[in-house]
Short mmCIF file of C-alpha atoms in Angstrom, two decimals:
data_model
loop_
_atom_site.label_atom_id
_atom_site.label_comp_id
_atom_site.label_asym_id
_atom_site.label_seq_id
_atom_site.Cartn_x
_atom_site.Cartn_y
_atom_site.Cartn_z
CA PRO A 1 39.71 94.18 26.33
CA ARG A 2 36.08 95.18 25.89
CA SER A 3 35.24 92.79 23.06
CA LEU A 4 34.97 89.05 22.52
CA ASP A 5 34.38 86.91 19.43
CA LEU A 6 32.72 83.50 19.44
CA LEU A 7 33.06 80.98 16.61
CA VAL A 8 30.27 78.45 16.99
CA TRP A 9 29.26 75.36 15.04
CA GLY A 10 27.02 72.43 15.89
CA ASP A 11 25.35 69.24 14.69
CA LEU A 12 28.33 68.00 12.70
CA HIS A 13 27.05 64.44 13.21
CA GLY A 14 30.51 62.95 12.84
CA ASP A 15 31.46 64.85 9.67
CA PRO A 16 35.27 65.37 9.52
CA SER A 17 34.65 68.92 8.21
CA PRO A 18 38.16 69.77 6.92
CA LYS A 19 36.95 72.98 5.25
CA LEU A 20 35.12 74.21 8.36
CA PHE A 21 37.92 73.38 10.76
CA SER A 22 40.59 74.90 8.51
CA TRP A 23 38.65 78.16 8.40
CA VAL A 24 38.22 78.13 12.19
CA ASP A 25 41.97 77.64 12.56
CA SER A 26 42.65 80.56 10.20
CA LEU A 27 40.27 82.87 12.07
CA ARG A 28 41.80 81.94 15.41
CA ARG A 29 45.31 82.64 14.12
CA ASN A 30 44.19 86.06 12.90
CA ALA A 31 42.59 86.80 16.27
CA ASP A 32 45.79 85.82 18.06
CA ALA A 33 47.80 88.13 15.80
CA TRP A 34 45.50 91.04 16.61
CA LYS A 35 45.32 90.02 20.28
CA ARG A 36 41.52 89.93 20.02
CA PRO A 37 39.85 87.52 22.47
CA MET A 38 38.15 84.65 20.66
CA LEU A 39 36.58 81.32 21.69
CA ALA A 40 35.79 78.44 19.33
CA LEU A 41 32.84 76.35 20.54
CA ASP A 42 31.12 73.13 19.46
CA ALA A 43 27.42 73.24 20.39
CA GLY A 44 26.82 69.47 20.47
CA ASP A 45 26.07 66.41 18.33
CA ALA A 46 29.66 66.26 17.13
CA ILE A 47 30.59 62.59 17.27
CA PHE A 48 27.78 60.48 15.82
CA GLY A 49 26.32 60.06 12.36
CA SER A 50 28.77 60.04 9.44
CA ASP A 51 30.08 56.98 7.62
CA VAL A 52 33.65 57.48 8.81
CA SER A 53 32.45 58.05 12.36
CA PHE A 54 30.49 54.80 12.15
CA ILE A 55 33.49 52.89 10.80
CA THR A 56 35.75 54.14 13.60
CA ARG A 57 32.98 54.06 16.24
CA GLY A 58 33.45 57.76 16.88
CA ALA A 59 37.24 57.66 17.27
CA SER A 60 37.73 59.70 14.08
CA GLN A 61 35.76 62.65 15.41
CA ALA A 62 37.38 62.47 18.84
CA ARG A 63 40.76 62.57 17.11
CA LEU A 64 39.76 65.59 15.04
CA LEU A 65 38.37 67.48 18.03
CA ASN A 66 41.66 66.88 19.81
CA LEU A 67 43.44 68.19 16.71
CA VAL A 68 41.28 71.31 16.29
CA GLN A 69 41.12 71.96 20.04
CA PRO A 70 37.86 73.92 20.39
CA ASP A 71 37.82 75.87 23.62
CA ALA A 72 34.76 73.92 24.83
CA ILE A 73 32.10 71.52 23.60
CA THR A 74 28.81 70.31 24.99
CA LEU A 75 26.88 67.11 24.25
CA GLY A 76 23.82 66.71 22.05
CA ALA A 77 21.05 64.16 21.75
CA ARG A 78 22.76 62.19 19.02
CA ASP A 79 26.00 61.85 20.96
CA PHE A 80 24.04 59.56 23.29
CA TRP A 81 23.25 57.23 20.39
CA TRP A 82 26.50 55.46 21.07
CA THR A 83 26.26 52.59 23.50
CA ARG A 84 27.17 53.80 26.94
CA ASP A 85 30.51 51.99 27.12
CA ARG A 86 31.53 53.49 23.80
CA LEU A 87 30.40 56.99 24.73
CA ASP A 88 32.31 56.77 28.00
CA THR A 89 35.45 55.79 26.08
CA LEU A 90 35.04 58.62 23.57
CA ILE A 91 34.44 61.26 26.24
CA GLY A 92 37.43 59.98 28.18
CA SER A 93 39.64 60.29 25.08
CA LEU A 94 38.80 63.95 24.44
CA GLN A 95 41.48 66.47 25.34
CA VAL A 96 39.11 69.43 25.14
CA PRO A 97 36.73 70.72 27.84
CA VAL A 98 33.38 68.88 27.74
CA VAL A 99 30.92 71.05 29.67
CA THR A 100 27.59 69.49 30.66
CA ASN A 101 26.18 71.31 33.66
CA ASN A 102 22.79 69.59 33.59
CA ILE A 103 23.82 65.95 32.95
CA ARG A 104 25.26 64.52 36.16
CA PHE A 105 26.22 61.28 37.84
CA ALA A 106 23.46 60.35 40.26
CA LEU A 107 25.71 59.45 43.20
CA SER A 108 28.53 61.99 42.97
CA ASP A 109 26.52 64.84 41.34
CA LYS A 110 29.53 65.48 39.11
CA PRO A 111 28.90 66.54 35.50
CA TYR A 112 29.11 63.72 32.98
CA GLY A 113 31.38 65.65 30.63
CA GLY A 114 33.76 66.55 33.43
CA LYS A 115 32.98 70.26 33.85
CA ASN A 116 30.00 72.36 34.96
CA TRP A 117 31.66 75.46 33.58
CA ALA A 118 34.90 76.81 32.13
CA MET A 119 36.56 80.20 32.46
CA TRP A 120 39.13 82.24 30.52
CA ASP A 121 40.96 85.42 31.50
CA PHE A 122 41.88 87.66 28.57
CA ASP A 123 44.03 90.32 30.25
CA GLY A 124 41.31 91.08 32.78
CA LEU A 125 38.31 90.23 30.59
CA ARG A 126 37.04 87.16 32.42
CA VAL A 127 34.67 84.99 30.43
CA GLY A 128 32.67 82.23 32.08
CA LEU A 129 30.98 79.51 30.02
CA ILE A 130 28.33 77.05 31.22
CA GLY A 131 27.47 74.08 29.01
CA VAL A 132 24.04 72.45 28.92
CA GLY A 133 23.32 69.30 26.93
CA ASN A 134 20.12 67.73 25.72
CA PRO A 135 18.31 67.00 29.00
CA ASP A 136 16.03 64.12 28.02
CA LEU A 137 18.22 61.12 28.86
CA GLU A 138 15.20 58.92 29.44
CA ALA A 139 13.71 59.49 25.98
CA SER A 140 12.62 56.27 24.34
CA ASP A 141 14.86 56.92 21.35
CA ARG A 142 18.00 57.28 23.48
CA PRO A 143 19.81 53.93 23.37
CA ALA A 144 22.80 54.83 25.57
CA LYS A 145 22.23 53.38 29.02
CA ALA A 146 21.93 56.27 31.45
CA TYR A 147 21.03 54.33 34.59
CA ASP A 148 23.70 56.10 36.67
CA LEU A 149 23.06 59.54 35.19
CA ARG A 150 20.44 62.15 35.91
CA SER A 151 19.46 64.91 33.55
CA TYR A 152 17.85 68.18 34.53
CA GLU A 153 16.29 71.10 32.81
CA PRO A 154 18.95 73.84 32.62
CA THR A 155 16.86 76.14 34.83
CA GLU A 156 17.36 73.66 37.69
CA THR A 157 21.17 73.47 37.63
CA VAL A 158 22.70 76.61 36.13
CA GLN A 159 22.27 78.78 39.24
CA SER A 160 25.05 77.13 41.23
CA SER A 161 27.52 77.50 38.34
CA MET A 162 26.61 81.14 37.94
CA ASP A 163 27.27 81.71 41.64
CA GLU A 164 30.71 80.10 41.31
CA LEU A 165 31.53 82.24 38.29
CA ARG A 166 30.39 85.42 40.04
CA ASP A 167 32.71 84.55 42.92
CA ARG A 168 35.53 84.64 40.36
CA ASP A 169 34.47 88.09 39.18
CA VAL A 170 33.67 87.18 35.58
CA SER A 171 32.86 89.94 33.13
CA VAL A 172 30.68 87.90 30.75
CA ILE A 173 28.63 84.73 31.24
CA VAL A 174 27.93 82.63 28.14
CA VAL A 175 25.80 79.47 28.02
CA LEU A 176 26.62 76.92 25.31
CA SER A 177 23.43 74.96 24.78
CA HIS A 178 22.08 71.92 22.97
CA ALA A 179 18.87 71.94 25.00
CA GLY A 180 16.72 73.53 22.29
CA ARG A 181 15.20 76.93 21.59
CA ASP A 182 12.36 76.70 24.11
CA ALA A 183 14.72 75.59 26.88
CA ASP A 184 17.06 78.47 26.04
CA ILE A 185 14.24 81.00 26.31
CA ALA A 186 13.12 79.48 29.63
CA LEU A 187 16.69 79.70 30.94
CA ALA A 188 17.04 83.34 29.89
CA THR A 189 13.78 84.14 31.67
CA ALA A 190 14.87 82.34 34.86
CA GLN A 191 18.45 83.65 34.86
CA PRO A 192 18.48 87.28 33.66
CA ASP A 193 22.17 87.69 34.59
CA ILE A 194 23.27 85.44 31.70
CA ASP A 195 24.71 87.64 28.96
CA VAL A 196 24.48 85.29 25.96
CA ILE A 197 22.94 81.87 25.32
CA VAL A 198 24.27 80.37 22.11
CA GLY A 199 22.65 77.12 21.01
CA SER A 200 22.32 74.63 18.21
CA ARG A 201 19.98 71.66 17.73
CA ASP A 202 19.44 70.90 14.04
CA GLU A 203 17.60 74.18 13.66
CA GLU A 204 17.88 76.98 11.17
CA PRO A 205 19.86 79.95 12.48
CA GLU A 206 17.73 82.88 13.56
CA ALA A 207 18.40 86.54 14.11
CA PRO A 208 19.52 87.11 17.71
CA ILE A 209 16.72 87.98 20.10
CA LYS A 210 16.76 89.46 23.57
CA VAL A 211 14.89 88.05 26.54
CA GLY A 212 15.30 90.69 29.21
CA ALA A 213 19.00 91.50 29.21
CA THR A 214 20.02 88.09 27.77
CA TRP A 215 20.87 87.57 24.12
CA ILE A 216 19.76 84.28 22.54
CA VAL A 217 21.57 83.21 19.37
CA ARG A 218 20.51 80.14 17.40
CA THR A 219 23.60 79.15 15.46
CA ALA A 220 24.55 77.32 12.30
CA THR A 221 24.17 73.57 12.04
CA GLY A 222 26.14 71.11 9.98
CA PRO A 223 29.63 71.19 8.48
CA ASN A 224 28.93 73.85 5.86
CA ARG A 225 28.10 76.81 8.08
CA LEU A 226 29.84 78.70 10.84
CA THR A 227 28.38 81.39 13.08
CA ARG A 228 30.58 84.24 14.24
CA ILE A 229 29.33 86.34 17.15
CA ASP A 230 31.03 89.67 17.76
CA MET A 231 30.39 90.88 21.32
CA ASN A 232 31.18 94.28 22.80
CA LEU A 233 30.86 95.17 26.48
CA THR A 234 29.12 98.44 27.16
CA ASP A 235 28.15 100.26 30.33
CA THR A 236 24.62 98.90 29.98
CA GLY A 237 25.41 95.28 29.07
CA VAL A 238 26.51 93.42 25.95
CA ALA A 239 26.02 94.47 22.36
CA LEU A 240 26.48 91.80 19.72
CA GLU A 241 26.21 90.97 16.06
CA ALA A 242 25.92 87.43 14.71
CA ASN A 243 26.68 86.31 11.16
CA THR A 244 26.43 82.85 9.63
CA ALA A 245 28.39 81.96 6.52
CA GLU A 246 29.77 79.07 4.55
CA PRO A 247 33.39 78.28 5.36
CA ALA A 248 35.89 80.15 3.25
CA ASN A 249 38.39 78.27 1.10
CA VAL A 250 41.59 78.36 3.13
CA ALA A 251 44.53 75.99 3.09
CA THR A 252 44.39 73.04 5.46
CA PRO A 253 47.22 73.28 8.00
CA LYS A 254 50.11 71.06 6.87
CA GLU A 255 50.19 69.18 10.15
CA TRP A 256 46.48 68.35 9.81
CA LYS A 257 46.55 67.03 6.25
CA PRO A 258 47.88 63.52 7.08
CA VAL A 259 45.01 63.03 9.55
CA PHE A 260 42.32 63.99 7.03
CA ASP A 261 44.03 61.90 4.32
CA SER A 262 44.17 58.85 6.57
CA LEU A 263 40.48 59.13 7.43
CA ALA A 264 39.60 59.47 3.74
CA LYS A 265 41.61 56.33 3.03
CA VAL A 266 39.89 54.41 5.84
CA LEU A 267 36.49 55.42 4.46
CA LYS A 268 37.35 54.50 0.86
CA THR A 269 38.81 51.13 1.83
CA ARG A 270 35.63 50.19 3.67
CA THR A 271 33.07 51.56 1.22
CA ASP A 272 34.83 50.05 -1.84
CA LEU A 273 34.55 46.55 -0.35
CA ALA A 274 32.44 44.31 -2.63
CA LEU A 275 29.54 42.45 -1.00
CA ASP A 276 27.81 40.59 -3.84
CA THR A 277 26.63 40.85 -7.43
CA LEU A 278 22.99 41.40 -8.40
CA LYS A 279 21.62 39.84 -11.58
CA GLU A 280 18.92 42.50 -11.75
CA ALA A 281 18.40 45.95 -10.30
CA TRP A 282 16.67 46.31 -6.94
CA PRO A 283 14.80 49.63 -7.20
CA LYS A 284 13.34 51.61 -4.34
CA THR A 285 9.64 50.75 -4.06
CA SER A 286 6.65 51.80 -1.99
CA ARG A 287 5.08 48.36 -2.35
CA GLU A 288 6.64 44.93 -1.94
CA GLY A 289 10.08 44.72 -3.53
CA LEU A 290 13.33 42.77 -3.35
CA LEU A 291 15.39 45.48 -1.62
CA GLY A 292 12.97 46.08 1.25
CA ASN A 293 12.30 42.36 1.73
CA PHE A 294 16.03 41.66 1.85
CA LEU A 295 16.59 44.28 4.56
CA ALA A 296 13.72 42.85 6.61
CA ASP A 297 15.25 39.37 6.15
CA ALA A 298 18.60 40.56 7.47
CA LEU A 299 17.12 42.15 10.59
CA ARG A 300 14.99 39.11 11.38
CA ARG A 301 17.73 36.53 10.96
CA GLU A 302 20.48 38.47 12.73
CA ALA A 303 18.17 39.45 15.62
CA GLY A 304 16.91 35.90 16.06
CA ALA A 305 13.34 37.18 15.69
CA ASP A 306 10.27 35.56 14.17
CA ILE A 307 9.37 38.58 12.04
CA GLY A 308 11.32 41.47 10.56
CA LEU A 309 9.89 44.83 9.46
CA TRP A 310 11.45 47.54 7.31
CA PRO A 311 9.59 50.74 6.27
CA SER A 312 9.73 51.84 2.65
CA SER A 313 10.10 55.50 3.67
CA SER A 314 13.55 54.87 5.14
CA LEU A 315 14.96 53.72 1.79
CA ARG A 316 16.99 56.50 0.19
CA GLY A 317 17.38 54.81 -3.19
CA GLY A 318 17.78 51.51 -4.98
CA LEU A 319 20.63 49.21 -6.01
CA ALA A 320 21.79 48.89 -9.61
CA LYS A 321 22.46 45.64 -11.42
CA GLY A 322 25.99 44.29 -10.99
CA LYS A 323 28.54 44.56 -8.20
CA VAL A 324 27.28 45.91 -4.89
CA THR A 325 29.79 47.50 -2.52
CA VAL A 326 29.48 48.55 1.10
CA GLY A 327 29.23 52.14 -0.12
CA ASP A 328 26.38 51.26 -2.49
CA LEU A 329 24.48 49.63 0.36
CA TRP A 330 25.05 52.54 2.75
CA LYS A 331 23.73 55.00 0.16
CA VAL A 332 20.30 53.35 0.21
CA LEU A 333 20.14 53.20 4.02
CA PRO A 334 19.51 56.02 6.49
CA SER A 335 22.21 56.98 8.97
CA PRO A 336 23.26 54.11 11.26
CA GLN A 337 20.40 52.84 13.42
CA LEU A 338 20.28 50.49 16.36
CA VAL A 339 17.85 47.59 15.97
CA SER A 340 15.14 46.82 18.53
CA VAL A 341 13.04 43.74 19.26
CA PHE A 342 9.59 43.57 20.84
CA GLU A 343 7.29 40.62 21.54
CA ILE A 344 3.50 40.46 21.11
CA PRO A 345 0.82 37.75 20.92
CA GLY A 346 -0.15 36.26 17.57
CA SER A 347 -3.56 37.91 17.77
CA ASP A 348 -1.85 41.32 17.93
CA VAL A 349 0.41 40.42 15.00
CA GLN A 350 -2.70 39.65 12.96
CA ARG A 351 -4.33 42.95 13.93
CA MET A 352 -1.13 44.83 13.13
CA LEU A 353 -0.92 43.35 9.63
CA LEU A 354 -4.63 43.91 8.98
CA ARG A 355 -4.20 47.55 9.98
CA GLN A 356 -1.11 47.82 7.78
CA MET A 357 -2.91 46.39 4.77
CA THR A 358 -6.05 48.50 5.14
CA ARG A 359 -4.78 51.80 6.59
CA PRO A 360 -1.10 52.08 5.71
CA ARG A 361 0.84 55.18 6.76
CA ASP A 362 3.92 53.61 5.19
CA PHE A 363 4.51 50.30 3.49
CA LEU A 364 6.25 47.79 5.78
CA PHE A 365 8.33 45.10 4.13
CA LEU A 366 7.86 41.74 5.82
CA SER A 367 10.21 38.89 6.63
CA GLY A 368 9.26 35.63 8.32
CA ALA A 369 5.58 36.40 7.88
CA SER A 370 3.13 36.45 5.00
CA CYS A 371 -0.56 37.17 4.65
CA THR A 372 -3.48 36.77 2.30
CA SER A 373 -5.83 39.51 1.19
CA ASP A 374 -8.77 40.56 3.33
CA SER A 375 -12.00 40.11 1.34
CA SER A 376 -14.34 39.87 4.33
CA ARG A 377 -16.09 43.09 3.35
CA PHE A 378 -17.20 41.40 0.16
CA GLY A 379 -18.32 38.15 1.74
CA GLY A 380 -14.94 36.46 1.39
CA SER A 381 -12.31 35.37 3.87
CA PRO A 382 -10.60 37.66 6.38
CA ILE A 383 -6.86 38.15 6.31
CA GLN A 384 -4.86 35.03 7.07
CA VAL A 385 -1.37 35.36 8.54
CA PHE A 386 1.44 32.81 8.40
CA VAL A 387 4.71 32.86 10.35
CA ASP A 388 7.50 30.63 9.13
CA GLY A 389 4.97 29.09 6.73
CA LYS A 390 2.58 28.03 9.49
CA PRO A 391 -0.75 29.62 10.46
CA ILE A 392 -0.19 32.14 13.21
CA GLN A 393 -1.23 31.04 16.70
CA PRO A 394 -3.36 33.74 18.38
CA SER A 395 -2.05 32.82 21.84
CA GLY A 396 1.55 32.34 20.72
CA ARG A 397 4.27 34.92 21.30
CA TYR A 398 6.25 36.34 18.40
CA LYS A 399 9.41 38.43 18.41
CA ILE A 400 9.58 41.28 15.90
CA ALA A 401 12.81 43.05 14.84
CA ILE A 402 12.59 46.69 13.75
CA PRO A 403 15.01 49.48 12.78
CA ASN A 404 14.78 52.79 14.57
CA ALA A 405 12.71 54.26 11.74
CA VAL A 406 9.84 52.04 12.88
CA ARG A 407 10.51 52.72 16.54
CA GLU A 408 10.30 56.48 15.99
CA SER A 409 6.84 56.11 14.39
CA MET A 410 5.72 53.10 16.39
CA PHE A 411 2.04 53.90 16.69
CA ASP A 412 1.58 55.22 13.16
CA LEU A 413 3.24 52.16 11.61
CA THR A 414 2.14 49.32 13.89
CA GLY A 415 -0.83 50.57 15.92
CA PHE A 416 1.03 49.93 19.19
CA SER A 417 2.28 52.66 21.44
CA LEU A 418 5.95 52.68 22.30
CA GLU A 419 5.06 52.09 25.95
CA SER A 420 2.88 49.05 25.26
CA ALA A 421 5.26 47.41 22.78
CA ALA A 422 8.33 48.30 24.89
CA PRO A 423 10.91 47.46 22.18
CA GLN A 424 14.35 46.66 23.60
CA TYR A 425 17.55 47.84 21.92
CA LEU A 426 19.91 45.04 20.88
CA GLU A 427 22.89 47.43 20.82
CA ARG A 428 23.63 46.19 17.31
CA TRP A 429 23.71 48.47 14.29
CA ASP A 430 21.52 47.72 11.30
CA ARG A 431 24.48 48.15 8.93
CA ASP A 432 26.53 45.56 10.81
CA MET A 433 23.62 43.12 10.90
CA ILE A 434 22.94 43.48 7.17
CA GLU A 435 26.59 42.91 6.26
CA ALA A 436 26.78 39.89 8.58
CA TYR A 437 23.68 38.48 6.90
CA ILE A 438 25.22 38.94 3.44
CA ARG A 439 28.37 37.08 4.49
CA SER A 440 26.22 34.10 5.47
CA ASN A 441 23.47 34.21 2.84
CA ARG A 442 24.66 36.56 0.09
CA MET A 443 22.02 38.92 -1.31
CA ARG A 444 19.15 36.51 -1.73
CA THR A 445 15.51 37.20 -1.02
CA SER A 446 12.03 36.70 -2.45
CA VAL A 447 8.70 38.42 -3.02
CA GLY A 448 5.13 37.25 -2.67
CA ARG A 449 4.77 37.79 1.06
CA VAL A 450 1.79 40.11 0.74
CA PRO A 451 -0.88 40.36 -1.97
CA ALA A 452 0.27 42.45 -4.91
CA MET A 453 -2.54 44.98 -4.47
CA TYR A 454 -1.07 46.32 -1.22
CA GLY A 455 1.26 49.26 -1.03
CA ALA A 456 1.82 52.51 -2.95
CA LEU A 457 -1.36 53.99 -1.41
CA ARG A 458 0.19 57.01 0.24
#
């Protein structure tokens, strides 16, 4: 054979994707019938993010990947959102090649996913594939503990795998990447013998470009798009064409349907569960409101903190009057987030709230703390802060619970750098903490924690 097709998707974020996977299965069956070499590849961020993935702690997506059997997958940044024990379990349960050349165990130097590379022989057409994941394991927003892992830029690790593949006389070398566009370009520049680098990282697909003799293809992201890459070997290298399209409507394989049906039932059972009944609507607000205050209450109480913060920008909607289900609650929240806690002196808490009230980038709902208005510019009193109903002690230490939305914009929202605040992950999900709080306290909260004039200034 002198041709090869690649079917590539990425950034599913835990979506079961029955339509996408059914189309992939149909295309692979057609390729088998025509004896045309084809590889189906997942470019990372497959197992974290959706409601059903959260309910099953990633087991649903691992089960589906084992059902669909992509020829290889790599790992993305979001896959490392799982706690390390859970991620280890999920990776161990996969029955498909997980290729992570640049993420290795520190002591053994073995790849975390199990493989540096994979190879296929299509009647003499030997295809080698090297997988590279997101390299920044030490990023502050990466909660999975990576103390025994080391991550490298792909340019530092791919050479040895290429040498091993050359020793096996491969015809084509493909890199499956979740390292990002800039890293892919740097790799193509450093390793001109790579034929194709195909990558995905929550980016819009782009027309293929060539860096030297290496093709770089940025592929589709999400469950509603699939990229097909048609490659042909010529005497001067590889010619290719890439097309991205929405999945076609094809029948789900009969043996797959019970799996998708069972996952849909699991999701419905959980999201239909009633939590409480509201006597009035809790709308989304950009100044103090019941919904935001309630969420801050839940984080504070469940984290055992003195203060809880919740940003208004991370609310996706409000709650209607009447029965509130788990599904209703999840619709107003962002995707699952781990909660962090940091500790600062009372004097810094006071400065943080003064900054928030005078120069807000986003309104922060408060729990456990309250404050008065600052009228010092007009000859009145400066802001006064109370914690648990008592005047704040400048030399005291106060623990503050935050969702990841605050952590990601730490300086803009609090005035503290991430390094100085050093928030520690609790390895508890905000959704779980909120539901636990409701079971103990129902959906009760209050307003009046900040002066009514504050908020809605953006």
